[in-house]
Amino acid sequence: ALTERSPSNGGGKPGRQVGEAFLELQAGATAFDERGIVMRDLDRGLIDFPAIRDGQEVYLCWVDGEPDIGFWHDLDAGYAGRQPL
């Protein structure tokens, strides 16, 4: 994005905007990581939240556009193993 928006070294307003957006995204990813939240697919908005269900560690699974967190899966099952809560 930096090379597309600026003619030389990524400077100027377009370069600054992209750089600031990148830093904001990086800070958000760090905040997720600190909470154990796993970003699985940025384009789809697919994230997993660690949780305990029936005494077992699982992931709660949410995709952007779903009204609520309504699915879970085992730690090694992934999206294909989603089950309704």
Coordinates of C-alpha atoms in Angstrom, one line a residue, residues 26-56:
Q26 CA -0.5 -4.3 15.3
A27 CA -1.6 -3.0 18.7
G28 CA -5.0 -4.7 18.3
A29 CA -3.3 -8.0 17.4
T30 CA -1.1 -7.7 20.5
A31 CA -4.1 -7.0 22.7
F32 CA -5.8 -10.1 21.3
D33 CA -2.7 -12.2 21.9
E34 CA -2.4 -11.0 25.5
R35 CA -5.9 -12.3 26.1
G36 CA -5.4 -15.6 24.4
I37 CA -7.8 -14.6 21.5
V38 CA -6.7 -16.1 18.2
M39 CA -7.3 -14.3 14.9
R40 CA -7.8 -17.2 12.5
D41 CA -8.8 -15.3 9.3
L42 CA -8.5 -11.5 9.2
D43 CA -10.5 -11.2 5.9
R44 CA -13.5 -13.2 7.3
G45 CA -13.2 -11.8 10.8
L46 CA -12.9 -15.3 12.2
I47 CA -11.6 -15.4 15.8
D48 CA -11.4 -18.0 18.6
F49 CA -11.7 -17.2 22.3
P50 CA -10.3 -19.6 24.9
A51 CA -13.0 -20.9 27.3
I52 CA -13.7 -23.7 29.7
R53 CA -16.8 -25.8 28.8
D54 CA -17.8 -28.8 30.9
G55 CA -14.4 -28.7 32.6
Q56 CA -12.5 -28.8 29.4

